Amino acid sequence: MFVYLCIYINRFNNNMKQVRVRFAPSPTGPLHIGGVRTALYNYLFAKKNGGTFILRIEDTDQTRFVEGAEEYIMESLKWCGIIVDEGVREGGKFGPYRQSDKKEIFKQYAEKLIDKGDAYYAFDTPEKLEALRNESERSWKTFNYNSELRENLINSLTLKEDEWRSKLEKGEPYVIRYKMPQNEDIHFEDLIRGEIVVNTSTLDDKVLYKSDGMPTYHLAHIVDDHLMEISHVIRGEEWLPSLPLHILMYRSFGWEAPLFAHLPLLLKPDGKGKLSKRDGDKMGFPVFPLYWPYGETAKGYREEGYFPEAFINMLALLGWNPGTEQEIFTMDELINAFSIERVGKSGSRFDAEKAKWFNHQYLQKKSNSELAKEFREILRAQGFNDDIVRLEILIELVKERVSFVKDIWEQTDFFFKAPESYDQEAVKRRWKEDSGVILSELKSQLELISDFSAATVEPVIKAWIEERGYNTGAVMNAFRLVIVGALRGPHMFDIISWIGKNETLKRIDTGINLLSVEN
RNA sequence: GGUCCAUUCGUCUAGUGGCUAGGACGUCAGGUUUUCAUCCUGGUAACAGGGGUUCGAUUCCCCUAUGGACUACCA
């Protein structure tokens, strides 16, 4: 009974605790879609639970800093519709939100750990450690910087206090390492994977504080998560192996650890391994949300014509599912349906075809006027323009056959310009000896019609075809050939209605002249 | 090599100690259409393997295989 009560109280506490989650990328380049998904799941979880979504920049590695990356990350989240509650731009009560701005604080905490006896100063050079590592590999042994090894190295555990203190005073380079306990089973819980047990003897003395005066990830994120009162850490699976260290550090500091959820990775569409920039280039789809303009440039979903809603919807379903058959979700619906428990355990292979399908679905839901505005830009680039209302009519005609706004041009080019050539295959199949004569007759019929709307023209022409005993297919295909130049496009009467009577008659003349002579 | 994680149609996935193992994308075949596309209908296709536990395992346990991550003074 007592145990149950404890569990109940514990749950009660966890539930009552203000949900605060963070997305914590390091600004080392453009944000990969795997990173966007991590941000998304954090965001969905926060909003679902009435919590706060924090963006923290983890720039403790000065050697990997990339100009423009921080702005890129913020722009990406913004484009995706992921709203940051606290961050570098937004501010907040738990700042600074850029880790390099608080290096002094991290140092204090590292020293605190030394005072507690759970960390120590180490003076061995990287070169020396590298040599040791190579040596043990050569002799078939697993290199492990553990309690055994540290006995033989130069650090504040093996040196006398006055010795290492004088080293510090002389300004000798040092790092601070965590003193990993010997042979202890660490039990911890992952929200997605359940309980995991790891023995500390397989872990090593990780560096917490580097000789350049910056903390490593291990120190910085734990201190920051604690200071920022993070309730749930939702991050990539690559962190799972170091979770025991993190759990141990919370214990050393005497802090309550947040709850953890490790997300499965995004995998390559074909073959093996995790998704990388190369795959996108190779397979022709973007791996980044936005175009990356620096150095080695990279394509972005935005520039490829994806709607952010479709992109987010696609990403949300890659590794998570609602347990229902619903596939199309607005951001609000995602928030409402989201739960960590329904995130899958195994990696997801990215599927570019399905991404397209999502965009198709979203394009169908867009209003014609919205699409017309976007299409107009593309049209201008092609050297054409038209009245916005006419463009809306046009879009209605081809909307359902395209997945991207930029596809509209390929479906409508012949609306704007008469065919310059005729598809040879189609001509062979559909242009008969009497086609020229029939089209001349058709032209005469069309000349009699003043109202050129499809609704008026269609019945008249159909009646004429029937009256003359022509084959509908034969007439209409030849007609299509001279108007479009190929056997494609929407309903014929919609096309001629849109391009108008004059243009229609002109194209018939041109077609008859060119095709009758050649064939 | 060591540690950890994972494994249902080609892909994303649902699912249960007993089901014809469900859906979506793709693919294939029909249908609609004056063309192409869309659309509609239907088909194809999966529980990695081997041991247990059990009356019965895709489901629970173990082993193997495969894949992945980590193994930096990178995050």
Coordinates of N, CA and C in Angstrom, one line a residue, chain A residues 50 117 162 204 300 307 320 410 422:
Chain A
G50 N 0.9 21.8 -22.4 CA 0.8 23.1 -21.9 C 2.2 23.7 -21.4
G117 N 34.5 15.2 -5.0 CA 35.2 14.0 -5.2 C 34.8 13.2 -6.3
D162 N 49.8 19.4 -3.3 CA 50.6 20.5 -3.6 C 51.2 20.5 -5.1
D204 N 33.8 5.1 -19.3 CA 35.1 5.7 -19.0 C 35.0 7.1 -18.4
G300 N 17.0 22.9 -50.2 CA 16.1 22.9 -49.0 C 14.7 22.6 -49.5
F307 N 5.3 22.7 -49.1 CA 4.6 23.5 -48.1 C 5.1 23.1 -46.7
W320 N 6.5 8.3 -35.6 CA 5.4 8.4 -34.7 C 4.1 8.1 -35.4
E410 N 4.3 23.4 -66.1 CA 4.4 22.2 -67.0 C 3.1 21.8 -67.5
Y422 N 4.8 19.8 -82.9 CA 3.7 18.8 -82.5 C 4.4 17.5 -82.1

